[in-house]
Amino acid sequence: MCADARDAPQHITQSVDCVLMANTFHGVPDQSGLMETIRAMIRPNGLFGVVNWHAVPRELTMVLNQPRGPKSDLRMSPEALQAVVEPTGFQTIRVEELPPYHYAANFGRLD
């Protein structure tokens, strides 16, 4: 399926247990709007997971001697991610390190 994530409810008509976003949340122009869409798709007490790059300068995330990942100004700390996700009806369950450059944040839908 190739579609705008905000239009997902038009394509996925039943509630889902979990939504996972990896290495993309930082670049979403309307993060709160996307979170409203995600919350509507996830069943009560369902989960939302995000894998993100740490908020460190891109020049410090080297893979094969080349900087990798999003621009430095787009990177989000776990706290910045929580500040967007939690007001939309989710609670942080856990934040885990994914060395060397990432973290995973798990959120539960509040109902």
PDB file of N, CA and C in Angstrom:
ATOM      1  N   MET A   1       0.840  -1.166   0.000  1.00  0.00           N
ATOM      2  CA  MET A   1       0.000   0.000   0.000  1.00  0.00           C
ATOM      3  C   MET A   1       0.892   1.238   0.000  1.00  0.00           C
ATOM      4  N   CYS A   2       0.578   2.169  -0.828  1.00  0.00           N
ATOM      5  CA  CYS A   2       1.287   3.432  -0.872  1.00  0.00           C
ATOM      6  C   CYS A   2       0.250   4.527  -0.639  1.00  0.00           C
ATOM      7  N   ALA A   3       0.343   5.186   0.520  1.00  0.00           N
ATOM      8  CA  ALA A   3      -0.655   6.199   0.865  1.00  0.00           C
ATOM      9  C   ALA A   3      -0.082   7.132   1.910  1.00  0.00           C
ATOM     10  N   ASP A   4      -0.709   8.272   2.051  1.00  0.00           N
ATOM     11  CA  ASP A   4      -0.371   9.199   3.120  1.00  0.00           C
ATOM     12  C   ASP A   4      -0.830   8.572   4.434  1.00  0.00           C
ATOM     13  N   ALA A   5       0.024   8.565   5.435  1.00  0.00           N
ATOM     14  CA  ALA A   5      -0.304   7.928   6.719  1.00  0.00           C
ATOM     15  C   ALA A   5      -1.549   8.544   7.352  1.00  0.00           C
ATOM     16  N   ARG A   6      -1.811   9.806   7.076  1.00  0.00           N
ATOM     17  CA  ARG A   6      -3.017  10.440   7.632  1.00  0.00           C
ATOM     18  C   ARG A   6      -4.288   9.857   7.038  1.00  0.00           C
ATOM     19  N   ASP A   7      -4.173   9.189   5.887  1.00  0.00           N
ATOM     20  CA  ASP A   7      -5.323   8.573   5.245  1.00  0.00           C
ATOM     21  C   ASP A   7      -5.455   7.092   5.579  1.00  0.00           C
ATOM     22  N   ALA A   8      -4.629   6.590   6.487  1.00  0.00           N
ATOM     23  CA  ALA A   8      -4.630   5.162   6.827  1.00  0.00           C
ATOM     24  C   ALA A   8      -6.007   4.625   7.210  1.00  0.00           C
ATOM     25  N   PRO A   9      -6.838   5.353   7.974  1.00  0.00           N
ATOM     26  CA  PRO A   9      -8.149   4.800   8.330  1.00  0.00           C
ATOM     27  C   PRO A   9      -9.047   4.498   7.127  1.00  0.00           C
ATOM     28  N   GLN A  10      -8.771   5.125   5.998  1.00  0.00           N
ATOM     29  CA  GLN A  10      -9.533   4.823   4.784  1.00  0.00           C
ATOM     30  C   GLN A  10      -9.125   3.475   4.203  1.00  0.00           C
ATOM     31  N   HIS A  11      -7.927   3.017   4.527  1.00  0.00           N
ATOM     32  CA  HIS A  11      -7.400   1.778   3.983  1.00  0.00           C
ATOM     33  C   HIS A  11      -7.422   0.632   4.988  1.00  0.00           C
ATOM     34  N   ILE A  12      -7.329   0.972   6.252  1.00  0.00           N
ATOM     35  CA  ILE A  12      -7.349  -0.025   7.322  1.00  0.00           C
ATOM     36  C   ILE A  12      -8.592   0.275   8.147  1.00  0.00           C
ATOM     37  N   THR A  13      -9.629  -0.500   7.933  1.00  0.00           N
ATOM     38  CA  THR A  13     -10.933  -0.157   8.493  1.00  0.00           C
ATOM     39  C   THR A  13     -11.206  -0.763   9.863  1.00  0.00           C
ATOM     40  N   GLN A  14     -10.371  -1.679  10.321  1.00  0.00           N
ATOM     41  CA  GLN A  14     -10.549  -2.252  11.654  1.00  0.00           C
ATOM     42  C   GLN A  14      -9.465  -1.725  12.575  1.00  0.00           C
ATOM     43  N   SER A  15      -9.773  -1.680  13.872  1.00  0.00           N
ATOM     44  CA  SER A  15      -8.773  -1.261  14.847  1.00  0.00           C
ATOM     45  C   SER A  15      -7.586  -2.211  14.836  1.00  0.00           C
ATOM     46  N   VAL A  16      -6.427  -1.682  15.140  1.00  0.00           N
ATOM     47  CA  VAL A  16      -5.211  -2.495  15.191  1.00  0.00           C
ATOM     48  C   VAL A  16      -4.686  -2.512  16.626  1.00  0.00           C
ATOM     49  N   ASP A  17      -3.909  -3.528  16.941  1.00  0.00           N
ATOM     50  CA  ASP A  17      -3.327  -3.651  18.275  1.00  0.00           C
ATOM     51  C   ASP A  17      -2.126  -2.742  18.469  1.00  0.00           C
ATOM     52  N   CYS A  18      -1.397  -2.487  17.383  1.00  0.00           N
ATOM     53  CA  CYS A  18      -0.127  -1.772  17.515  1.00  0.00           C
ATOM     54  C   CYS A  18       0.195  -1.042  16.213  1.00  0.00           C
ATOM     55  N   VAL A  19       0.786   0.123  16.363  1.00  0.00           N
ATOM     56  CA  VAL A  19       1.349   0.864  15.234  1.00  0.00           C
ATOM     57  C   VAL A  19       2.818   1.114  15.570  1.00  0.00           C
ATOM     58  N   LEU A  20       3.695   0.860  14.604  1.00  0.00           N
ATOM     59  CA  LEU A  20       5.127   1.072  14.776  1.00  0.00           C
ATOM     60  C   LEU A  20       5.625   2.014  13.696  1.00  0.00           C
ATOM     61  N   MET A  21       6.353   3.035  14.112  1.00  0.00           N
ATOM     62  CA  MET A  21       7.007   3.947  13.171  1.00  0.00           C
ATOM     63  C   MET A  21       8.503   3.889  13.439  1.00  0.00           C
ATOM     64  N   ALA A  22       9.277   3.699  12.398  1.00  0.00           N
ATOM     65  CA  ALA A  22      10.727   3.610  12.557  1.00  0.00           C
ATOM     66  C   ALA A  22      11.413   4.651  11.683  1.00  0.00           C
ATOM     67  N   ASN A  23      12.169   5.517  12.320  1.00  0.00           N
ATOM     68  CA  ASN A  23      13.021   6.494  11.645  1.00  0.00           C
ATOM     69  C   ASN A  23      12.261   7.457  10.743  1.00  0.00           C
ATOM     70  N   THR A  24      11.012   7.779  11.096  1.00  0.00           N
ATOM     71  CA  THR A  24      10.239   8.696  10.262  1.00  0.00           C
ATOM     72  C   THR A  24       9.494   9.769  11.045  1.00  0.00           C
ATOM     73  N   PHE A  25       9.187   9.534  12.303  1.00  0.00           N
ATOM     74  CA  PHE A  25       8.342  10.471  13.060  1.00  0.00           C
ATOM     75  C   PHE A  25       8.928  11.879  13.061  1.00  0.00           C
ATOM     76  N   HIS A  26      10.230  12.000  13.153  1.00  0.00           N
ATOM     77  CA  HIS A  26      10.898  13.300  13.218  1.00  0.00           C
ATOM     78  C   HIS A  26      10.585  14.179  12.009  1.00  0.00           C
ATOM     79  N   GLY A  27      10.292  13.586  10.870  1.00  0.00           N
ATOM     80  CA  GLY A  27      10.075  14.341   9.643  1.00  0.00           C
ATOM     81  C   GLY A  27       8.622  14.631   9.312  1.00  0.00           C
ATOM     82  N   VAL A  28       7.705  14.238  10.170  1.00  0.00           N
ATOM     83  CA  VAL A  28       6.279  14.465   9.920  1.00  0.00           C
ATOM     84  C   VAL A  28       5.962  15.936  10.185  1.00  0.00           C
ATOM     85  N   PRO A  29       5.406  16.651   9.201  1.00  0.00           N
ATOM     86  CA  PRO A  29       5.131  18.078   9.378  1.00  0.00           C
ATOM     87  C   PRO A  29       4.069  18.362  10.449  1.00  0.00           C
ATOM     88  N   ASP A  30       3.034  17.541  10.529  1.00  0.00           N
ATOM     89  CA  ASP A  30       1.956  17.742  11.504  1.00  0.00           C
ATOM     90  C   ASP A  30       1.929  16.532  12.436  1.00  0.00           C
ATOM     91  N   GLN A  31       2.840  16.508  13.384  1.00  0.00           N
ATOM     92  CA  GLN A  31       2.971  15.352  14.271  1.00  0.00           C
ATOM     93  C   GLN A  31       1.725  15.147  15.136  1.00  0.00           C
ATOM     94  N   SER A  32       1.138  16.215  15.638  1.00  0.00           N
ATOM     95  CA  SER A  32      -0.069  16.078  16.455  1.00  0.00           C
ATOM     96  C   SER A  32      -1.237  15.542  15.627  1.00  0.00           C
ATOM     97  N   GLY A  33      -1.354  16.018  14.406  1.00  0.00           N
ATOM     98  CA  GLY A  33      -2.415  15.521  13.518  1.00  0.00           C
ATOM     99  C   GLY A  33      -2.242  14.045  13.208  1.00  0.00           C
ATOM    100  N   LEU A  34      -1.000  13.634  12.960  1.00  0.00           N
ATOM    101  CA  LEU A  34      -0.746  12.215  12.721  1.00  0.00           C
ATOM    102  C   LEU A  34      -1.076  11.406  13.956  1.00  0.00           C
ATOM    103  N   MET A  35      -0.754  11.926  15.137  1.00  0.00           N
ATOM    104  CA  MET A  35      -1.055  11.202  16.372  1.00  0.00           C
ATOM    105  C   MET A  35      -2.558  11.026  16.569  1.00  0.00           C
ATOM    106  N   GLU A  36      -3.349  11.985  16.177  1.00  0.00           N
ATOM    107  CA  GLU A  36      -4.805  11.842  16.261  1.00  0.00           C
ATOM    108  C   GLU A  36      -5.266  10.703  15.363  1.00  0.00           C
ATOM    109  N   THR A  37      -4.690  10.618  14.173  1.00  0.00           N
ATOM    110  CA  THR A  37      -5.027   9.528  13.256  1.00  0.00           C
ATOM    111  C   THR A  37      -4.612   8.185  13.842  1.00  0.00           C
ATOM    112  N   ILE A  38      -3.412   8.117  14.379  1.00  0.00           N
ATOM    113  CA  ILE A  38      -2.921   6.863  14.963  1.00  0.00           C
ATOM    114  C   ILE A  38      -3.791   6.449  16.140  1.00  0.00           C
ATOM    115  N   ARG A  39      -4.134   7.386  16.998  1.00  0.00           N
ATOM    116  CA  ARG A  39      -4.966   7.052  18.158  1.00  0.00           C
ATOM    117  C   ARG A  39      -6.314   6.497  17.718  1.00  0.00           C
ATOM    118  N   ALA A  40      -6.882   7.061  16.669  1.00  0.00           N
ATOM    119  CA  ALA A  40      -8.171   6.584  16.173  1.00  0.00           C
ATOM    120  C   ALA A  40      -8.082   5.169  15.614  1.00  0.00           C
ATOM    121  N   MET A  41      -6.917   4.774  15.137  1.00  0.00           N
ATOM    122  CA  MET A  41      -6.746   3.445  14.538  1.00  0.00           C
ATOM    123  C   MET A  41      -6.461   2.352  15.569  1.00  0.00           C
ATOM    124  N   ILE A  42      -5.862   2.735  16.690  1.00  0.00           N
ATOM    125  CA  ILE A  42      -5.427   1.754  17.681  1.00  0.00           C
ATOM    126  C   ILE A  42      -6.569   1.428  18.626  1.00  0.00           C
ATOM    127  N   ARG A  43      -6.759   0.142  18.874  1.00  0.00           N
ATOM    128  CA  ARG A  43      -7.821  -0.298  19.787  1.00  0.00           C
ATOM    129  C   ARG A  43      -7.543   0.236  21.187  1.00  0.00           C
ATOM    130  N   PRO A  44      -8.569   0.310  22.035  1.00  0.00           N
ATOM    131  CA  PRO A  44      -8.332   0.709  23.423  1.00  0.00           C
ATOM    132  C   PRO A  44      -7.250  -0.169  24.057  1.00  0.00           C
ATOM    133  N   ASN A  45      -6.375   0.456  24.796  1.00  0.00           N
ATOM    134  CA  ASN A  45      -5.235  -0.199  25.449  1.00  0.00           C
ATOM    135  C   ASN A  45      -4.210  -0.743  24.459  1.00  0.00           C
ATOM    136  N   GLY A  46      -4.273  -0.319  23.207  1.00  0.00           N
ATOM    137  CA  GLY A  46      -3.287  -0.740  22.214  1.00  0.00           C
ATOM    138  C   GLY A  46      -1.980   0.018  22.380  1.00  0.00           C
ATOM    139  N   LEU A  47      -1.027  -0.298  21.529  1.00  0.00           N
ATOM    140  CA  LEU A  47       0.330   0.230  21.663  1.00  0.00           C
ATOM    141  C   LEU A  47       0.762   1.041  20.452  1.00  0.00           C
ATOM    142  N   PHE A  48       1.612   2.015  20.712  1.00  0.00           N
ATOM    143  CA  PHE A  48       2.254   2.800  19.671  1.00  0.00           C
ATOM    144  C   PHE A  48       3.749   2.787  19.961  1.00  0.00           C
ATOM    145  N   GLY A  49       4.540   2.400  18.978  1.00  0.00           N
ATOM    146  CA  GLY A  49       5.986   2.330  19.155  1.00  0.00           C
ATOM    147  C   GLY A  49       6.702   3.197  18.140  1.00  0.00           C
ATOM    148  N   VAL A  50       7.778   3.817  18.599  1.00  0.00           N
ATOM    149  CA  VAL A  50       8.581   4.679  17.742  1.00  0.00           C
ATOM    150  C   VAL A  50      10.054   4.314  17.912  1.00  0.00           C
ATOM    151  N   VAL A  51      10.747   4.142  16.806  1.00  0.00           N
ATOM    152  CA  VAL A  51      12.200   4.039  16.808  1.00  0.00           C
ATOM    153  C   VAL A  51      12.703   5.353  16.216  1.00  0.00           C
ATOM    154  N   ASN A  52      13.583   6.013  16.945  1.00  0.00           N
ATOM    155  CA  ASN A  52      14.069   7.329  16.537  1.00  0.00           C
ATOM    156  C   ASN A  52      15.576   7.423  16.686  1.00  0.00           C
ATOM    157  N   TRP A  53      16.161   8.319  15.903  1.00  0.00           N
ATOM    158  CA  TRP A  53      17.566   8.667  16.070  1.00  0.00           C
ATOM    159  C   TRP A  53      17.690   9.537  17.308  1.00  0.00           C
ATOM    160  N   HIS A  54      18.767   9.367  18.059  1.00  0.00           N
ATOM    161  CA  HIS A  54      19.030  10.255  19.187  1.00  0.00           C
ATOM    162  C   HIS A  54      19.259  11.671  18.679  1.00  0.00           C
ATOM    163  N   ALA A  55      18.963  12.633  19.532  1.00  0.00           N
ATOM    164  CA  ALA A  55      19.111  14.048  19.190  1.00  0.00           C
ATOM    165  C   ALA A  55      20.557  14.488  19.374  1.00  0.00           C
ATOM    166  N   VAL A  56      21.413  13.938  18.558  1.00  0.00           N
ATOM    167  CA  VAL A  56      22.821  14.331  18.534  1.00  0.00           C
ATOM    168  C   VAL A  56      23.143  14.809  17.120  1.00  0.00           C
ATOM    169  N   PRO A  57      24.174  15.614  16.952  1.00  0.00           N
ATOM    170  CA  PRO A  57      24.509  16.098  15.612  1.00  0.00           C
ATOM    171  C   PRO A  57      24.717  14.944  14.622  1.00  0.00           C
ATOM    172  N   ARG A  58      24.212  15.130  13.438  1.00  0.00           N
ATOM    173  CA  ARG A  58      24.314  14.111  12.387  1.00  0.00           C
ATOM    174  C   ARG A  58      25.767  13.681  12.159  1.00  0.00           C
ATOM    175  N   GLU A  59      26.667  14.610  12.320  1.00  0.00           N
ATOM    176  CA  GLU A  59      28.087  14.314  12.087  1.00  0.00           C
ATOM    177  C   GLU A  59      28.630  13.272  13.062  1.00  0.00           C
ATOM    178  N   LEU A  60      27.921  13.040  14.157  1.00  0.00           N
ATOM    179  CA  LEU A  60      28.364  12.064  15.148  1.00  0.00           C
ATOM    180  C   LEU A  60      27.738  10.679  14.942  1.00  0.00           C
ATOM    181  N   THR A  61      26.845  10.551  13.974  1.00  0.00           N
ATOM    182  CA  THR A  61      26.229   9.244  13.711  1.00  0.00           C
ATOM    183  C   THR A  61      26.786   8.693  12.404  1.00  0.00           C
ATOM    184  N   MET A  62      27.952   8.116  12.525  1.00  0.00           N
ATOM    185  CA  MET A  62      28.694   7.641  11.366  1.00  0.00           C
ATOM    186  C   MET A  62      28.440   6.153  11.119  1.00  0.00           C
ATOM    187  N   VAL A  63      28.196   5.823   9.863  1.00  0.00           N
ATOM    188  CA  VAL A  63      28.094   4.437   9.416  1.00  0.00           C
ATOM    189  C   VAL A  63      28.936   4.340   8.143  1.00  0.00           C
ATOM    190  N   LEU A  64      29.861   3.420   8.132  1.00  0.00           N
ATOM    191  CA  LEU A  64      30.786   3.274   7.008  1.00  0.00           C
ATOM    192  C   LEU A  64      31.460   4.608   6.668  1.00  0.00           C
ATOM    193  N   ASN A  65      31.861   5.304   7.720  1.00  0.00           N
ATOM    194  CA  ASN A  65      32.583   6.580   7.614  1.00  0.00           C
ATOM    195  C   ASN A  65      31.783   7.712   6.974  1.00  0.00           C
ATOM    196  N   GLN A  66      30.459   7.583   6.980  1.00  0.00           N
ATOM    197  CA  GLN A  66      29.592   8.631   6.444  1.00  0.00           C
ATOM    198  C   GLN A  66      28.535   8.993   7.490  1.00  0.00           C
ATOM    199  N   PRO A  67      28.199  10.282   7.632  1.00  0.00           N
ATOM    200  CA  PRO A  67      27.121  10.651   8.547  1.00  0.00           C
ATOM    201  C   PRO A  67      25.793  10.085   8.046  1.00  0.00           C
ATOM    202  N   ARG A  68      24.999   9.580   8.959  1.00  0.00           N
ATOM    203  CA  ARG A  68      23.724   8.959   8.593  1.00  0.00           C
ATOM    204  C   ARG A  68      22.584   9.573   9.398  1.00  0.00           C
ATOM    205  N   GLY A  69      21.401   9.371   8.903  1.00  0.00           N
ATOM    206  CA  GLY A  69      20.211   9.797   9.621  1.00  0.00           C
ATOM    207  C   GLY A  69      19.730  11.172   9.202  1.00  0.00           C
ATOM    208  N   PRO A  70      18.684  11.630   9.877  1.00  0.00           N
ATOM    209  CA  PRO A  70      18.084  12.919   9.520  1.00  0.00           C
ATOM    210  C   PRO A  70      18.977  14.091   9.910  1.00  0.00           C
ATOM    211  N   LYS A  71      18.646  15.238   9.378  1.00  0.00           N
ATOM    212  CA  LYS A  71      19.355  16.457   9.736  1.00  0.00           C
ATOM    213  C   LYS A  71      19.309  16.632  11.254  1.00  0.00           C
ATOM    214  N   SER A  72      20.343  17.231  11.783  1.00  0.00           N
ATOM    215  CA  SER A  72      20.464  17.409  13.234  1.00  0.00           C
ATOM    216  C   SER A  72      19.260  18.128  13.832  1.00  0.00           C
ATOM    217  N   ASP A  73      18.738  19.146  13.143  1.00  0.00           N
ATOM    218  CA  ASP A  73      17.638  19.928  13.708  1.00  0.00           C
ATOM    219  C   ASP A  73      16.303  19.189  13.710  1.00  0.00           C
ATOM    220  N   LEU A  74      16.197  18.088  13.000  1.00  0.00           N
ATOM    221  CA  LEU A  74      14.967  17.294  13.000  1.00  0.00           C
ATOM    222  C   LEU A  74      14.943  16.232  14.099  1.00  0.00           C
ATOM    223  N   ARG A  75      16.071  15.901  14.643  1.00  0.00           N
ATOM    224  CA  ARG A  75      16.158  14.808  15.616  1.00  0.00           C
ATOM    225  C   ARG A  75      15.430  15.169  16.907  1.00  0.00           C
ATOM    226  N   MET A  76      14.804  14.156  17.491  1.00  0.00           N
ATOM    227  CA  MET A  76      13.991  14.368  18.691  1.00  0.00           C
ATOM    228  C   MET A  76      14.528  13.543  19.852  1.00  0.00           C
ATOM    229  N   SER A  77      14.667  14.164  20.976  1.00  0.00           N
ATOM    230  CA  SER A  77      15.000  13.424  22.192  1.00  0.00           C
ATOM    231  C   SER A  77      13.770  12.626  22.621  1.00  0.00           C
ATOM    232  N   PRO A  78      13.939  11.637  23.477  1.00  0.00           N
ATOM    233  CA  PRO A  78      12.768  10.936  24.006  1.00  0.00           C
ATOM    234  C   PRO A  78      11.775  11.892  24.664  1.00  0.00           C
ATOM    235  N   GLU A  79      12.286  12.898  25.345  1.00  0.00           N
ATOM    236  CA  GLU A  79      11.405  13.866  26.021  1.00  0.00           C
ATOM    237  C   GLU A  79      10.607  14.695  25.014  1.00  0.00           C
ATOM    238  N   ALA A  80      11.236  15.086  23.916  1.00  0.00           N
ATOM    239  CA  ALA A  80      10.529  15.843  22.878  1.00  0.00           C
ATOM    240  C   ALA A  80       9.452  14.978  22.227  1.00  0.00           C
ATOM    241  N   LEU A  81       9.760  13.702  22.013  1.00  0.00           N
ATOM    242  CA  LEU A  81       8.767  12.782  21.457  1.00  0.00           C
ATOM    243  C   LEU A  81       7.596  12.624  22.421  1.00  0.00           C
ATOM    244  N   GLN A  82       7.884  12.422  23.686  1.00  0.00           N
ATOM    245  CA  GLN A  82       6.828  12.282  24.686  1.00  0.00           C
ATOM    246  C   GLN A  82       5.951  13.529  24.738  1.00  0.00           C
ATOM    247  N   ALA A  83       6.546  14.694  24.580  1.00  0.00           N
ATOM    248  CA  ALA A  83       5.791  15.947  24.621  1.00  0.00           C
ATOM    249  C   ALA A  83       4.781  16.052  23.488  1.00  0.00           C
ATOM    250  N   VAL A  84       5.016  15.359  22.387  1.00  0.00           N
ATOM    251  CA  VAL A  84       4.069  15.338  21.268  1.00  0.00           C
ATOM    252  C   VAL A  84       3.042  14.222  21.448  1.00  0.00           C
ATOM    253  N   VAL A  85       3.504  13.046  21.850  1.00  0.00           N
ATOM    254  CA  VAL A  85       2.643  11.857  21.882  1.00  0.00           C
ATOM    255  C   VAL A  85       1.695  11.849  23.081  1.00  0.00           C
ATOM    256  N   GLU A  86       2.185  12.156  24.256  1.00  0.00           N
ATOM    257  CA  GLU A  86       1.365  12.013  25.467  1.00  0.00           C
ATOM    258  C   GLU A  86       0.105  12.882  25.484  1.00  0.00           C
ATOM    259  N   PRO A  87       0.145  14.130  25.004  1.00  0.00           N
ATOM    260  CA  PRO A  87      -1.088  14.932  25.016  1.00  0.00           C
ATOM    261  C   PRO A  87      -2.200  14.399  24.107  1.00  0.00           C
ATOM    262  N   THR A  88      -1.872  13.459  23.236  1.00  0.00           N
ATOM    263  CA  THR A  88      -2.888  12.917  22.321  1.00  0.00           C
ATOM    264  C   THR A  88      -3.536  11.645  22.866  1.00  0.00           C
ATOM    265  N   GLY A  89      -3.312  11.337  24.132  1.00  0.00           N
ATOM    266  CA  GLY A  89      -4.007  10.209  24.746  1.00  0.00           C
ATOM    267  C   GLY A  89      -3.183   8.948  24.893  1.00  0.00           C
ATOM    268  N   PHE A  90      -1.876   9.111  25.027  1.00  0.00           N
ATOM    269  CA  PHE A  90      -0.983   7.970  25.227  1.00  0.00           C
ATOM    270  C   PHE A  90      -0.148   8.202  26.477  1.00  0.00           C
ATOM    271  N   GLN A  91       0.289   7.106  27.067  1.00  0.00           N
ATOM    272  CA  GLN A  91       1.169   7.152  28.224  1.00  0.00           C
ATOM    273  C   GLN A  91       2.453   6.416  27.876  1.00  0.00           C
ATOM    274  N   THR A  92       3.584   6.992  28.261  1.00  0.00           N
ATOM    275  CA  THR A  92       4.857   6.328  28.022  1.00  0.00           C
ATOM    276  C   THR A  92       4.941   5.072  28.877  1.00  0.00           C
ATOM    277  N   ILE A  93       5.245   3.960  28.237  1.00  0.00           N
ATOM    278  CA  ILE A  93       5.437   2.695  28.942  1.00  0.00           C
ATOM    279  C   ILE A  93       6.921   2.478  29.208  1.00  0.00           C
ATOM    280  N   ARG A  94       7.719   2.724  28.183  1.00  0.00           N
ATOM    281  CA  ARG A  94       9.143   2.421  28.315  1.00  0.00           C
ATOM    282  C   ARG A  94       9.916   3.106  27.196  1.00  0.00           C
ATOM    283  N   VAL A  95      11.134   3.511  27.523  1.00  0.00           N
ATOM    284  CA  VAL A  95      12.087   4.011  26.528  1.00  0.00           C
ATOM    285  C   VAL A  95      13.338   3.155  26.668  1.00  0.00           C
ATOM    286  N   GLU A  96      13.757   2.566  25.566  1.00  0.00           N
ATOM    287  CA  GLU A  96      14.912   1.660  25.556  1.00  0.00           C
ATOM    288  C   GLU A  96      15.986   2.181  24.606  1.00  0.00           C
ATOM    289  N   GLU A  97      17.218   2.003  24.990  1.00  0.00           N
ATOM    290  CA  GLU A  97      18.336   2.335  24.119  1.00  0.00           C
ATOM    291  C   GLU A  97      18.466   1.271  23.027  1.00  0.00           C
ATOM    292  N   LEU A  98      18.750   1.717  21.814  1.00  0.00           N
ATOM    293  CA  LEU A  98      19.049   0.834  20.692  1.00  0.00           C
ATOM    294  C   LEU A  98      20.396   1.286  20.127  1.00  0.00           C
ATOM    295  N   PRO A  99      21.476   0.902  20.782  1.00  0.00           N
ATOM    296  CA  PRO A  99      22.809   1.374  20.401  1.00  0.00           C
ATOM    297  C   PRO A  99      23.150   1.016  18.953  1.00  0.00           C
ATOM    298  N   PRO A 100      23.942   1.851  18.292  1.00  0.00           N
ATOM    299  CA  PRO A 100      24.622   2.975  18.898  1.00  0.00           C
ATOM    300  C   PRO A 100      23.899   4.316  18.753  1.00  0.00           C
ATOM    301  N   TYR A 101      22.896   4.440  17.879  1.00  0.00           N
ATOM    302  CA  TYR A 101      22.365   5.770  17.574  1.00  0.00           C
ATOM    303  C   TYR A 101      20.866   5.953  17.782  1.00  0.00           C
ATOM    304  N   HIS A 102      20.160   4.927  18.192  1.00  0.00           N
ATOM    305  CA  HIS A 102      18.704   4.996  18.258  1.00  0.00           C
ATOM    306  C   HIS A 102      18.166   4.705  19.655  1.00  0.00           C
ATOM    307  N   TYR A 103      16.878   5.011  19.805  1.00  0.00           N
ATOM    308  CA  TYR A 103      16.121   4.585  20.980  1.00  0.00           C
ATOM    309  C   TYR A 103      14.743   4.145  20.496  1.00  0.00           C
ATOM    310  N   ALA A 104      14.094   3.350  21.322  1.00  0.00           N
ATOM    311  CA  ALA A 104      12.713   2.935  21.041  1.00  0.00           C
ATOM    312  C   ALA A 104      11.852   3.425  22.186  1.00  0.00           C
ATOM    313  N   ALA A 105      10.723   4.011  21.845  1.00  0.00           N
ATOM    314  CA  ALA A 105       9.768   4.481  22.854  1.00  0.00           C
ATOM    315  C   ALA A 105       8.449   3.751  22.620  1.00  0.00           C
ATOM    316  N   ASN A 106       7.916   3.194  23.687  1.00  0.00           N
ATOM    317  CA  ASN A 106       6.639   2.484  23.635  1.00  0.00           C
ATOM    318  C   ASN A 106       5.604   3.243  24.434  1.00  0.00           C
ATOM    319  N   PHE A 107       4.442   3.416  23.829  1.00  0.00           N
ATOM    320  CA  PHE A 107       3.354   4.155  24.449  1.00  0.00           C
ATOM    321  C   PHE A 107       2.088   3.294  24.460  1.00  0.00           C
ATOM    322  N   GLY A 108       1.297   3.425  25.496  1.00  0.00           N
ATOM    323  CA  GLY A 108       0.017   2.743  25.572  1.00  0.00           C
ATOM    324  C   GLY A 108      -1.109   3.749  25.439  1.00  0.00           C
ATOM    325  N   ARG A 109      -2.125   3.366  24.690  1.00  0.00           N
ATOM    326  CA  ARG A 109      -3.293   4.243  24.523  1.00  0.00           C
ATOM    327  C   ARG A 109      -4.083   4.277  25.826  1.00  0.00           C
ATOM    328  N   LEU A 110      -4.368   5.470  26.282  1.00  0.00           N
ATOM    329  CA  LEU A 110      -5.162   5.644  27.496  1.00  0.00           C
ATOM    330  C   LEU A 110      -6.642   5.638  27.140  1.00  0.00           C
ATOM    331  N   ASP A 111      -7.422   4.937  27.927  1.00  0.00           N
ATOM    332  CA  ASP A 111      -8.879   4.927  27.694  1.00  0.00           C
ATOM    333  C   ASP A 111      -9.610   4.983  29.004  1.00  0.00           C
TER     334      ASP A 111
END
